[in-house]
Amino acid sequence: MTNILGFETSCDDTAVAVVDHNARVLSSVVYSQVKEYSQFLGVVPEIGSRAHIEQIHKTTQIALKKANLLPDQIDMVAATFGPGLIGPLMVGAQFAKGFAAGLNIPIVPVHHIFGHIMVGFGEPGFPETPFLALIASGGHSAIYHCRENYQISVVGQTIDDAAGEAFDKVGRALGLGYPAGKKIDQLARVGDPQKFKFPVAMRHQHHFNFSFSGLKTSALNAITQNNPLTKQGVSDICASVEHAIVEALVTKVLRAAQRYNVDSVVVGGGVAANTLVRQKLAQQLGEVNKSVFLPAKDMCTDNAVMIARAALATKKSERLVDYGFDVVPNLCVSKMLQVPMKQQKVAIKQKQ
Ligand code: KG4
Ligand code: ZN
């Protein structure tokens, strides 16, 4: 029996979760810092670090209580070590290391994007490798090729803004607060997606990269030109922006799935909670006999289940390390598994 305590603090959520050896979720607690940022309409790293310090102990206690476990019933700890904001990453990783060291149990550093990819690990329908993963969030938008033993490479990525960032910036101009993706999703349901023609950049180019900054500029211009917007006008902008972003993501994913000859696509990151992304991917991949794994909506945004499950998935390849790892704010994809592997040579702690 292995119980894994996962920590995710790379940005603006203090998240702690417990999963068991079958990847079953025993608890998942997310303290969102959205309230702290309401007046700034974006993340402020220093405020974030302080909020993580204030919340992490309490959040851990709640996660353990909900899982009905005492600290010494935890067998392994997992924590995000990058990419992300340095202060928030340090708070989570140091707390996790302290927890693990105090109990003399192993700790696994987990790449944040790898966590998003692995959030459905252990659930029915989560595919075996090889598969493609589309991870689209506020900070990242890329398609990954996940091969045997979770060897992962980038197939295509945004060359400027992330998809979630485009949603958030348009939402900010519409006065929808931060983050705006969920609100735009709701308003788009009553808007006309054809009302405004926003560009779908690089749609016909044969690579798998995205670009969202032209779309963002075009939407910001439309907001200014049509000022003041009616309630219906706001919904129409939301639906048209959503349509263009989803069109870009789905077109490239479909083409990449055929080019890489995979049967399955996994999606993750906050934008994977979007209603139209989910509908279009399921429908269009289904039409070419490929499956899509859609995590529950609350598992698309940052959480610690994804970190604990990613650690569990790779535990089999003996990636347990000591407590000496550092956080890496600009951690790149090629380091998804390599950093922990290198440190594997250092003393491996085992529960006594
Ligand atoms: O994965 P996540 O929680 O954090 C990062 O790692 O960035 O993603 C947050 C992003 C935000 O940009 C937010 O606006 C977007 O995901 N988002 C959505 C939806 N829910 C969250 N975008 C579109 N539709 C949604 N339903
Ligand atoms: Zn994320």
mmCIF file of C-alpha atoms and ligand atoms in Angstrom:
data_model
loop_
_atom_site.group_PDB
_atom_site.id
_atom_site.type_symbol
_atom_site.label_atom_id
_atom_site.label_comp_id
_atom_site.label_asym_id
_atom_site.label_seq_id
_atom_site.Cartn_x
_atom_site.Cartn_y
_atom_site.Cartn_z
ATOM 1 C CA MET A 1 0.000 0.000 0.000
ATOM 2 C CA THR A 2 1.456 3.330 -1.054
ATOM 3 C CA ASN A 3 -0.123 6.667 -0.273
ATOM 4 C CA ILE A 4 1.340 9.608 -2.179
ATOM 5 C CA LEU A 5 1.085 13.206 -0.976
ATOM 6 C CA GLY A 6 1.339 15.634 -3.916
ATOM 7 C CA PHE A 7 2.105 19.372 -3.841
ATOM 8 C CA GLU A 8 1.537 21.879 -6.658
ATOM 9 C CA THR A 9 2.498 25.523 -6.081
ATOM 10 C CA SER A 10 3.984 26.657 -9.405
ATOM 11 C CA CYS A 11 1.704 29.666 -9.842
ATOM 12 C CA ASP A 12 -1.411 30.954 -8.092
ATOM 13 C CA ASP A 13 -2.919 27.812 -6.549
ATOM 14 C CA THR A 14 -1.787 26.132 -3.336
ATOM 15 C CA ALA A 15 -2.760 22.547 -4.074
ATOM 16 C CA VAL A 16 -2.274 19.402 -2.002
ATOM 17 C CA ALA A 17 -3.679 15.935 -2.770
ATOM 18 C CA VAL A 18 -3.405 12.332 -1.651
ATOM 19 C CA VAL A 19 -3.672 9.401 -4.073
ATOM 20 C CA ASP A 20 -3.289 5.725 -3.251
ATOM 21 C CA HIS A 21 -1.280 3.007 -5.016
ATOM 22 C CA ASN A 22 -4.104 2.530 -7.556
ATOM 23 C CA ALA A 23 -4.023 6.267 -8.385
ATOM 24 C CA ARG A 24 -7.388 6.623 -6.621
ATOM 25 C CA VAL A 25 -7.924 10.166 -5.324
ATOM 26 C CA LEU A 26 -8.267 10.140 -1.524
ATOM 27 C CA SER A 27 -8.345 13.931 -1.310
ATOM 28 C CA SER A 28 -7.681 16.998 -3.438
ATOM 29 C CA VAL A 29 -7.583 20.491 -1.968
ATOM 30 C CA VAL A 30 -6.913 23.638 -3.984
ATOM 31 C CA TYR A 31 -6.599 27.027 -2.328
ATOM 32 C CA SER A 32 -6.965 29.555 -5.170
ATOM 33 C CA GLN A 33 -5.267 32.942 -4.795
ATOM 34 C CA VAL A 34 -7.709 34.574 -7.214
ATOM 35 C CA LYS A 35 -9.032 36.863 -4.441
ATOM 36 C CA GLU A 36 -5.523 38.161 -3.693
ATOM 37 C CA TYR A 37 -5.164 39.215 -7.350
ATOM 38 C CA SER A 38 -8.598 40.661 -8.064
ATOM 39 C CA GLN A 39 -7.353 44.266 -7.909
ATOM 40 C CA PHE A 40 -4.242 43.529 -10.065
ATOM 41 C CA LEU A 41 -5.931 41.427 -12.811
ATOM 42 C CA GLY A 42 -2.913 39.121 -12.965
ATOM 43 C CA VAL A 43 -0.492 37.159 -10.801
ATOM 44 C CA VAL A 44 1.888 39.125 -8.531
ATOM 45 C CA PRO A 45 4.782 36.738 -7.676
ATOM 46 C CA GLU A 46 5.584 38.263 -4.252
ATOM 47 C CA ILE A 47 1.955 38.164 -3.138
ATOM 48 C CA GLY A 48 1.795 34.623 -4.468
ATOM 49 C CA SER A 49 4.822 33.478 -2.469
ATOM 50 C CA ARG A 50 3.403 34.931 0.749
ATOM 51 C CA ALA A 51 -0.028 33.406 0.127
ATOM 52 C CA HIS A 52 1.569 29.983 -0.462
ATOM 53 C CA ILE A 53 3.499 30.309 2.829
ATOM 54 C CA GLU A 54 0.282 31.180 4.660
ATOM 55 C CA GLN A 55 -1.784 28.413 3.070
ATOM 56 C CA ILE A 56 0.458 25.413 2.583
ATOM 57 C CA HIS A 57 0.390 24.030 6.114
ATOM 58 C CA LYS A 58 -3.362 24.452 6.472
ATOM 59 C CA THR A 59 -4.017 23.013 2.991
ATOM 60 C CA THR A 60 -1.869 19.960 3.800
ATOM 61 C CA GLN A 61 -3.733 19.383 7.049
ATOM 62 C CA ILE A 62 -7.079 19.539 5.242
ATOM 63 C CA ALA A 63 -5.850 17.137 2.514
ATOM 64 C CA LEU A 64 -4.687 14.605 5.133
ATOM 65 C CA LYS A 65 -7.906 14.961 7.126
ATOM 66 C CA LYS A 66 -10.088 14.470 4.026
ATOM 67 C CA ALA A 67 -8.038 11.387 3.088
ATOM 68 C CA ASN A 68 -8.521 10.173 6.667
ATOM 69 C CA LEU A 69 -4.773 9.644 7.037
ATOM 70 C CA LEU A 70 -2.129 10.636 9.563
ATOM 71 C CA PRO A 71 1.204 11.985 8.277
ATOM 72 C CA ASP A 72 3.012 8.722 8.998
ATOM 73 C CA GLN A 73 0.579 6.879 6.725
ATOM 74 C CA ILE A 74 2.085 8.730 3.744
ATOM 75 C CA ASP A 75 4.725 6.659 1.928
ATOM 76 C CA MET A 76 5.943 9.048 -0.751
ATOM 77 C CA VAL A 77 5.872 12.786 -1.466
ATOM 78 C CA ALA A 78 5.739 14.473 -4.892
ATOM 79 C CA ALA A 79 6.219 18.167 -5.631
ATOM 80 C CA THR A 80 6.327 20.387 -8.713
ATOM 81 C CA PHE A 81 9.908 21.555 -9.309
ATOM 82 C CA GLY A 82 9.228 23.686 -12.435
ATOM 83 C CA PRO A 83 8.444 25.443 -14.639
ATOM 84 C CA GLY A 84 6.729 28.256 -12.760
ATOM 85 C CA LEU A 85 7.334 31.239 -10.511
ATOM 86 C CA ILE A 86 10.459 30.834 -8.407
ATOM 87 C CA GLY A 87 9.000 31.972 -5.060
ATOM 88 C CA PRO A 88 5.842 29.850 -5.224
ATOM 89 C CA LEU A 89 7.853 26.844 -6.485
ATOM 90 C CA MET A 90 10.345 27.199 -3.619
ATOM 91 C CA VAL A 91 7.644 27.356 -0.954
ATOM 92 C CA GLY A 92 5.977 24.152 -2.179
ATOM 93 C CA ALA A 93 9.163 22.191 -2.838
ATOM 94 C CA GLN A 94 10.775 23.155 0.499
ATOM 95 C CA PHE A 95 7.651 22.299 2.463
ATOM 96 C CA ALA A 96 7.393 18.984 0.596
ATOM 97 C CA LYS A 97 11.052 18.199 1.236
ATOM 98 C CA GLY A 98 10.626 18.991 4.919
ATOM 99 C CA PHE A 99 7.571 16.750 5.130
ATOM 100 C CA ALA A 100 9.404 13.880 3.384
ATOM 101 C CA ALA A 101 12.634 14.326 5.333
ATOM 102 C CA GLY A 102 10.737 14.438 8.622
ATOM 103 C CA LEU A 103 9.183 11.052 7.888
ATOM 104 C CA ASN A 104 12.259 9.654 6.093
ATOM 105 C CA ILE A 105 10.259 8.838 2.978
ATOM 106 C CA PRO A 106 11.138 9.406 -0.714
ATOM 107 C CA ILE A 107 10.257 12.545 -2.641
ATOM 108 C CA VAL A 108 9.763 12.786 -6.403
ATOM 109 C CA PRO A 109 10.196 16.140 -8.170
ATOM 110 C CA VAL A 110 7.597 16.443 -10.951
ATOM 111 C CA HIS A 111 7.598 18.626 -14.085
ATOM 112 C CA HIS A 112 4.422 20.744 -14.062
ATOM 113 C CA ILE A 113 3.547 19.965 -17.709
ATOM 114 C CA PHE A 114 4.186 16.270 -17.176
ATOM 115 C CA GLY A 115 1.695 16.537 -14.308
ATOM 116 C CA HIS A 116 -0.943 18.040 -16.633
ATOM 117 C CA ILE A 117 -0.345 15.194 -19.110
ATOM 118 C CA MET A 118 -0.637 12.507 -16.416
ATOM 119 C CA VAL A 119 -3.645 13.865 -14.508
ATOM 120 C CA GLY A 120 -5.857 10.996 -15.727
ATOM 121 C CA PHE A 121 -3.307 8.249 -14.991
ATOM 122 C CA GLY A 122 -5.094 5.224 -13.536
ATOM 123 C CA GLU A 123 -8.564 6.295 -14.750
ATOM 124 C CA PRO A 124 -10.570 4.244 -17.253
ATOM 125 C CA GLY A 125 -9.764 5.425 -20.773
ATOM 126 C CA PHE A 126 -6.364 6.919 -19.975
ATOM 127 C CA PRO A 127 -4.242 5.647 -22.872
ATOM 128 C CA GLU A 128 -1.052 3.631 -22.903
ATOM 129 C CA THR A 129 1.877 5.256 -24.707
ATOM 130 C CA PRO A 130 2.335 6.277 -27.466
ATOM 131 C CA PHE A 131 -0.142 9.141 -27.493
ATOM 132 C CA LEU A 132 -0.210 12.868 -28.182
ATOM 133 C CA ALA A 133 -0.979 15.412 -25.463
ATOM 134 C CA LEU A 134 -2.369 18.896 -25.963
ATOM 135 C CA ILE A 135 -1.597 21.030 -22.909
ATOM 136 C CA ALA A 136 -3.108 24.506 -23.125
ATOM 137 C CA SER A 137 -3.061 26.737 -20.066
ATOM 138 C CA GLY A 138 -2.382 30.312 -19.022
ATOM 139 C CA GLY A 139 1.372 29.875 -19.419
ATOM 140 C CA HIS A 140 1.769 27.072 -21.968
ATOM 141 C CA SER A 141 0.230 25.808 -25.174
ATOM 142 C CA ALA A 142 1.911 22.877 -26.869
ATOM 143 C CA ILE A 143 1.395 19.457 -28.393
ATOM 144 C CA TYR A 144 3.634 16.685 -27.031
ATOM 145 C CA HIS A 145 4.483 13.233 -28.339
ATOM 146 C CA CYS A 146 4.569 10.807 -25.399
ATOM 147 C CA ARG A 147 6.424 7.611 -26.223
ATOM 148 C CA GLU A 148 7.397 4.498 -24.316
ATOM 149 C CA ASN A 149 8.596 5.105 -20.720
ATOM 150 C CA TYR A 150 7.212 8.626 -20.991
ATOM 151 C CA GLN A 151 9.941 9.886 -23.275
ATOM 152 C CA ILE A 152 8.363 13.166 -24.330
ATOM 153 C CA SER A 153 9.130 15.590 -27.141
ATOM 154 C CA VAL A 154 7.472 18.774 -28.365
ATOM 155 C CA VAL A 155 5.543 18.423 -31.615
ATOM 156 C CA GLY A 156 4.467 22.061 -31.807
ATOM 157 C CA GLN A 157 3.961 25.017 -29.505
ATOM 158 C CA THR A 158 2.848 28.615 -29.374
ATOM 159 C CA ILE A 159 5.387 31.050 -30.739
ATOM 160 C CA ASP A 160 3.966 33.915 -28.647
ATOM 161 C CA ASP A 161 0.974 33.970 -26.244
ATOM 162 C CA ALA A 162 -0.495 30.881 -24.624
ATOM 163 C CA ALA A 163 -4.152 30.085 -25.429
ATOM 164 C CA GLY A 164 -5.232 30.801 -21.834
ATOM 165 C CA GLU A 165 -3.281 34.054 -21.863
ATOM 166 C CA ALA A 166 -5.236 35.130 -24.984
ATOM 167 C CA PHE A 167 -8.527 34.313 -23.202
ATOM 168 C CA ASP A 168 -7.363 36.222 -20.109
ATOM 169 C CA LYS A 169 -6.214 39.325 -22.009
ATOM 170 C CA VAL A 170 -9.410 39.572 -24.050
ATOM 171 C CA GLY A 171 -11.414 38.976 -20.855
ATOM 172 C CA ARG A 172 -9.513 41.744 -19.109
ATOM 173 C CA ALA A 173 -10.403 44.198 -21.922
ATOM 174 C CA LEU A 174 -14.046 43.121 -21.599
ATOM 175 C CA GLY A 175 -13.952 43.708 -17.819
ATOM 176 C CA LEU A 176 -14.518 40.051 -17.009
ATOM 177 C CA GLY A 177 -11.863 39.838 -14.259
ATOM 178 C CA TYR A 178 -8.968 37.380 -13.934
ATOM 179 C CA PRO A 179 -8.651 34.611 -14.993
ATOM 180 C CA ALA A 180 -11.333 35.050 -17.649
ATOM 181 C CA GLY A 181 -11.361 31.728 -19.530
ATOM 182 C CA LYS A 182 -14.244 30.200 -17.587
ATOM 183 C CA LYS A 183 -16.359 33.359 -17.841
ATOM 184 C CA ILE A 184 -15.692 33.646 -21.609
ATOM 185 C CA ASP A 185 -16.703 29.981 -21.936
ATOM 186 C CA GLN A 186 -20.051 30.740 -20.208
ATOM 187 C CA LEU A 187 -20.772 33.901 -22.238
ATOM 188 C CA ALA A 188 -19.748 32.223 -25.515
ATOM 189 C CA ARG A 189 -22.622 29.763 -25.098
ATOM 190 C CA VAL A 190 -25.099 32.586 -25.860
ATOM 191 C CA GLY A 191 -22.885 34.427 -28.404
ATOM 192 C CA ASP A 192 -22.535 34.210 -32.187
ATOM 193 C CA PRO A 193 -19.128 32.692 -33.108
ATOM 194 C CA GLN A 194 -19.393 34.061 -36.676
ATOM 195 C CA LYS A 195 -20.133 37.666 -35.656
ATOM 196 C CA PHE A 196 -16.457 38.698 -35.618
ATOM 197 C CA LYS A 197 -13.899 37.136 -37.953
ATOM 198 C CA PHE A 198 -10.734 36.741 -35.878
ATOM 199 C CA PRO A 199 -7.629 35.244 -37.500
ATOM 200 C CA VAL A 200 -6.598 31.603 -37.024
ATOM 201 C CA ALA A 201 -2.857 32.069 -37.494
ATOM 202 C CA MET A 202 -0.710 29.541 -39.365
ATOM 203 C CA ARG A 203 -3.715 27.310 -39.917
ATOM 204 C CA HIS A 204 -2.570 26.071 -43.327
ATOM 205 C CA GLN A 205 1.127 25.787 -42.529
ATOM 206 C CA HIS A 206 2.415 22.267 -42.197
ATOM 207 C CA HIS A 207 4.132 22.616 -38.813
ATOM 208 C CA PHE A 208 2.196 22.191 -35.564
ATOM 209 C CA ASN A 209 2.941 25.564 -33.941
ATOM 210 C CA PHE A 210 0.318 28.079 -32.829
ATOM 211 C CA SER A 211 0.231 31.867 -32.592
ATOM 212 C CA PHE A 212 -2.400 33.731 -30.599
ATOM 213 C CA SER A 213 -1.048 37.276 -30.403
ATOM 214 C CA GLY A 214 -2.597 38.416 -33.746
ATOM 215 C CA LEU A 215 -5.972 37.097 -32.645
ATOM 216 C CA LYS A 216 -5.621 38.880 -29.317
ATOM 217 C CA THR A 217 -4.748 42.212 -31.000
ATOM 218 C CA SER A 218 -7.611 41.796 -33.455
ATOM 219 C CA ALA A 219 -10.072 41.106 -30.618
ATOM 220 C CA LEU A 220 -8.792 44.083 -28.577
ATOM 221 C CA ASN A 221 -9.298 46.322 -31.659
ATOM 222 C CA ALA A 222 -12.842 45.014 -32.133
ATOM 223 C CA ILE A 223 -13.597 45.762 -28.466
ATOM 224 C CA THR A 224 -12.339 49.367 -28.863
ATOM 225 C CA GLN A 225 -14.111 49.941 -32.203
ATOM 226 C CA ASN A 226 -17.459 48.646 -30.923
ATOM 227 C CA ASN A 227 -17.319 50.483 -27.616
ATOM 228 C CA PRO A 228 -19.703 50.546 -25.764
ATOM 229 C CA LEU A 229 -20.549 46.893 -26.345
ATOM 230 C CA THR A 230 -24.038 45.622 -25.624
ATOM 231 C CA LYS A 231 -24.457 42.546 -23.427
ATOM 232 C CA GLN A 232 -25.021 40.507 -26.609
ATOM 233 C CA GLY A 233 -21.958 42.160 -28.194
ATOM 234 C CA VAL A 234 -19.765 40.963 -25.293
ATOM 235 C CA SER A 235 -21.097 37.421 -25.729
ATOM 236 C CA ASP A 236 -20.471 37.607 -29.497
ATOM 237 C CA ILE A 237 -16.836 38.680 -28.926
ATOM 238 C CA CYS A 238 -16.430 35.810 -26.448
ATOM 239 C CA ALA A 239 -17.912 33.261 -28.868
ATOM 240 C CA SER A 240 -15.834 34.552 -31.802
ATOM 241 C CA VAL A 241 -12.572 34.554 -29.799
ATOM 242 C CA GLU A 242 -13.299 31.106 -28.436
ATOM 243 C CA HIS A 243 -14.095 29.871 -31.960
ATOM 244 C CA ALA A 244 -10.753 31.131 -33.365
ATOM 245 C CA ILE A 245 -8.664 29.742 -30.455
ATOM 246 C CA VAL A 246 -10.380 26.356 -30.566
ATOM 247 C CA GLU A 247 -10.104 26.188 -34.361
ATOM 248 C CA ALA A 248 -6.329 26.722 -34.115
ATOM 249 C CA LEU A 249 -5.881 24.092 -31.382
ATOM 250 C CA VAL A 250 -8.135 21.444 -32.921
ATOM 251 C CA THR A 251 -6.797 21.823 -36.490
ATOM 252 C CA LYS A 252 -3.202 21.280 -35.385
ATOM 253 C CA VAL A 253 -3.991 18.442 -32.965
ATOM 254 C CA LEU A 254 -5.938 16.568 -35.623
ATOM 255 C CA ARG A 255 -3.202 16.904 -38.185
ATOM 256 C CA ALA A 256 -0.489 15.964 -35.656
ATOM 257 C CA ALA A 257 -2.437 12.876 -34.526
ATOM 258 C CA GLN A 258 -2.507 11.653 -38.123
ATOM 259 C CA ARG A 259 1.099 12.558 -38.862
ATOM 260 C CA TYR A 260 2.373 10.830 -35.672
ATOM 261 C CA ASN A 261 0.011 7.937 -36.248
ATOM 262 C CA VAL A 262 -1.280 7.749 -32.649
ATOM 263 C CA ASP A 263 -4.653 6.324 -31.622
ATOM 264 C CA SER A 264 -5.205 8.643 -28.656
ATOM 265 C CA VAL A 265 -4.885 12.247 -27.602
ATOM 266 C CA VAL A 266 -4.802 13.412 -23.982
ATOM 267 C CA VAL A 267 -5.720 17.013 -23.174
ATOM 268 C CA GLY A 268 -4.925 19.075 -20.108
ATOM 269 C CA GLY A 269 -4.303 22.555 -18.727
ATOM 270 C CA GLY A 270 -7.007 25.090 -17.881
ATOM 271 C CA VAL A 271 -8.117 25.598 -21.508
ATOM 272 C CA ALA A 272 -8.949 21.867 -21.716
ATOM 273 C CA ALA A 273 -11.916 22.715 -19.448
ATOM 274 C CA ASN A 274 -13.388 24.768 -22.310
ATOM 275 C CA THR A 275 -16.751 23.472 -23.558
ATOM 276 C CA LEU A 276 -16.028 23.959 -27.283
ATOM 277 C CA VAL A 277 -12.479 22.483 -27.105
ATOM 278 C CA ARG A 278 -13.909 19.359 -25.498
ATOM 279 C CA GLN A 279 -16.809 19.054 -27.970
ATOM 280 C CA LYS A 280 -14.718 19.635 -31.087
ATOM 281 C CA LEU A 281 -11.840 17.366 -30.084
ATOM 282 C CA ALA A 282 -14.199 14.512 -29.172
ATOM 283 C CA GLN A 283 -16.181 14.905 -32.388
ATOM 284 C CA GLN A 284 -13.359 15.444 -34.879
ATOM 285 C CA LEU A 285 -10.959 12.853 -33.424
ATOM 286 C CA GLY A 286 -13.884 10.407 -33.263
ATOM 287 C CA GLU A 287 -14.524 10.925 -36.981
ATOM 288 C CA VAL A 288 -11.002 9.635 -37.760
ATOM 289 C CA ASN A 289 -11.294 6.752 -35.255
ATOM 290 C CA LYS A 290 -9.032 8.276 -32.632
ATOM 291 C CA SER A 291 -9.927 8.665 -28.983
ATOM 292 C CA VAL A 292 -9.520 11.675 -26.732
ATOM 293 C CA PHE A 293 -9.010 11.541 -22.975
ATOM 294 C CA LEU A 294 -10.763 14.509 -21.380
ATOM 295 C CA PRO A 295 -9.990 14.924 -17.663
ATOM 296 C CA ALA A 296 -12.796 16.168 -15.393
ATOM 297 C CA LYS A 297 -12.993 19.968 -15.731
ATOM 298 C CA ASP A 298 -11.636 20.642 -12.232
ATOM 299 C CA MET A 299 -8.665 18.404 -13.029
ATOM 300 C CA CYS A 300 -7.715 20.510 -16.083
ATOM 301 C CA THR A 301 -6.716 23.559 -14.070
ATOM 302 C CA ASP A 302 -3.778 23.333 -11.638
ATOM 303 C CA ASN A 303 -4.191 20.722 -8.908
ATOM 304 C CA ALA A 304 -1.992 18.334 -6.946
ATOM 305 C CA VAL A 305 -3.641 15.084 -8.064
ATOM 306 C CA MET A 306 -1.756 15.516 -11.342
ATOM 307 C CA ILE A 307 1.555 15.758 -9.465
ATOM 308 C CA ALA A 308 0.898 12.721 -7.263
ATOM 309 C CA ARG A 309 -0.307 10.633 -10.229
ATOM 310 C CA ALA A 310 2.674 11.655 -12.379
ATOM 311 C CA ALA A 311 4.977 10.516 -9.574
ATOM 312 C CA LEU A 312 3.087 7.239 -9.260
ATOM 313 C CA ALA A 313 3.284 6.636 -13.038
ATOM 314 C CA THR A 314 7.046 6.965 -13.061
ATOM 315 C CA LYS A 315 7.680 5.308 -9.680
ATOM 316 C CA LYS A 316 7.866 2.056 -11.564
ATOM 317 C CA SER A 317 10.995 3.317 -13.311
ATOM 318 C CA GLU A 318 12.622 3.907 -9.885
ATOM 319 C CA ARG A 319 12.897 7.654 -10.066
ATOM 320 C CA LEU A 320 12.931 8.210 -6.329
ATOM 321 C CA VAL A 321 15.497 10.805 -5.329
ATOM 322 C CA ASP A 322 16.974 12.449 -2.274
ATOM 323 C CA TYR A 323 16.031 15.853 -0.893
ATOM 324 C CA GLY A 324 18.707 17.849 -2.733
ATOM 325 C CA PHE A 325 16.860 18.850 -5.899
ATOM 326 C CA ASP A 326 16.368 22.489 -6.814
ATOM 327 C CA VAL A 327 13.357 24.200 -8.311
ATOM 328 C CA VAL A 328 13.830 25.317 -11.937
ATOM 329 C CA PRO A 329 11.540 28.240 -12.934
ATOM 330 C CA ASN A 330 12.298 27.976 -16.675
ATOM 331 C CA LEU A 331 12.405 24.200 -16.774
ATOM 332 C CA CYS A 332 12.147 23.005 -20.362
ATOM 333 C CA VAL A 333 10.381 19.969 -21.700
ATOM 334 C CA SER A 334 13.543 17.990 -22.414
ATOM 335 C CA LYS A 335 14.032 17.921 -18.625
ATOM 336 C CA MET A 336 10.715 16.216 -17.936
ATOM 337 C CA LEU A 337 12.395 13.076 -16.759
ATOM 338 C CA GLN A 338 16.133 13.688 -17.017
ATOM 339 C CA VAL A 339 16.697 15.849 -13.923
ATOM 340 C CA PRO A 340 15.344 13.320 -11.457
ATOM 341 C CA MET A 341 17.120 10.500 -13.305
ATOM 342 C CA LYS A 342 20.514 12.178 -12.828
ATOM 343 C CA GLN A 343 19.900 12.591 -9.143
ATOM 344 C CA GLN A 344 18.805 9.023 -8.765
ATOM 345 C CA LYS A 345 22.449 8.131 -8.078
ATOM 346 C CA VAL A 346 22.297 10.103 -4.835
ATOM 347 C CA ALA A 347 21.085 8.323 -1.692
ATOM 348 C CA ILE A 348 17.600 6.877 -2.053
ATOM 349 C CA LYS A 349 15.627 7.094 1.140
ATOM 350 C CA GLN A 350 13.347 4.233 2.030
ATOM 351 C CA LYS A 351 10.667 4.215 4.691
ATOM 352 C CA GLN A 352 11.838 2.249 7.704
HETATM 353 O O1 KG4 B 1 -3.601 25.080 -15.999
HETATM 354 P P1 KG4 B 1 -4.001 26.368 -15.366
HETATM 355 O O2 KG4 B 1 -4.852 26.304 -14.124
HETATM 356 O O3 KG4 B 1 -2.767 27.226 -14.958
HETATM 357 C C1 KG4 B 1 -1.587 27.329 -15.705
HETATM 358 O O4 KG4 B 1 -0.726 26.407 -15.611
HETATM 359 O O5 KG4 B 1 -1.506 28.355 -16.441
HETATM 360 O O6 KG4 B 1 -4.733 27.222 -16.510
HETATM 361 C C2 KG4 B 1 -5.305 28.481 -16.250
HETATM 362 C C3 KG4 B 1 -5.794 29.047 -17.587
HETATM 363 C C4 KG4 B 1 -6.264 30.492 -17.489
HETATM 364 O O7 KG4 B 1 -5.709 31.217 -18.564
HETATM 365 C C5 KG4 B 1 -7.783 30.385 -17.617
HETATM 366 O O8 KG4 B 1 -8.393 31.538 -18.181
HETATM 367 C C6 KG4 B 1 -7.922 29.178 -18.526
HETATM 368 O O9 KG4 B 1 -6.898 28.285 -18.083
HETATM 369 N N1 KG4 B 1 -9.238 28.521 -18.411
HETATM 370 C C7 KG4 B 1 -10.114 28.414 -19.434
HETATM 371 C C8 KG4 B 1 -11.265 27.760 -18.916
HETATM 372 N N2 KG4 B 1 -11.042 27.480 -17.594
HETATM 373 C C9 KG4 B 1 -9.783 27.951 -17.310
HETATM 374 N N3 KG4 B 1 -10.028 28.827 -20.708
HETATM 375 C C10 KG4 B 1 -11.113 28.587 -21.515
HETATM 376 N N4 KG4 B 1 -12.244 27.972 -21.089
HETATM 377 C C11 KG4 B 1 -12.372 27.537 -19.814
HETATM 378 N N5 KG4 B 1 -13.485 26.928 -19.406
HETATM 379 ZN ZN ZN B 2 -0.791 24.430 -15.165
#
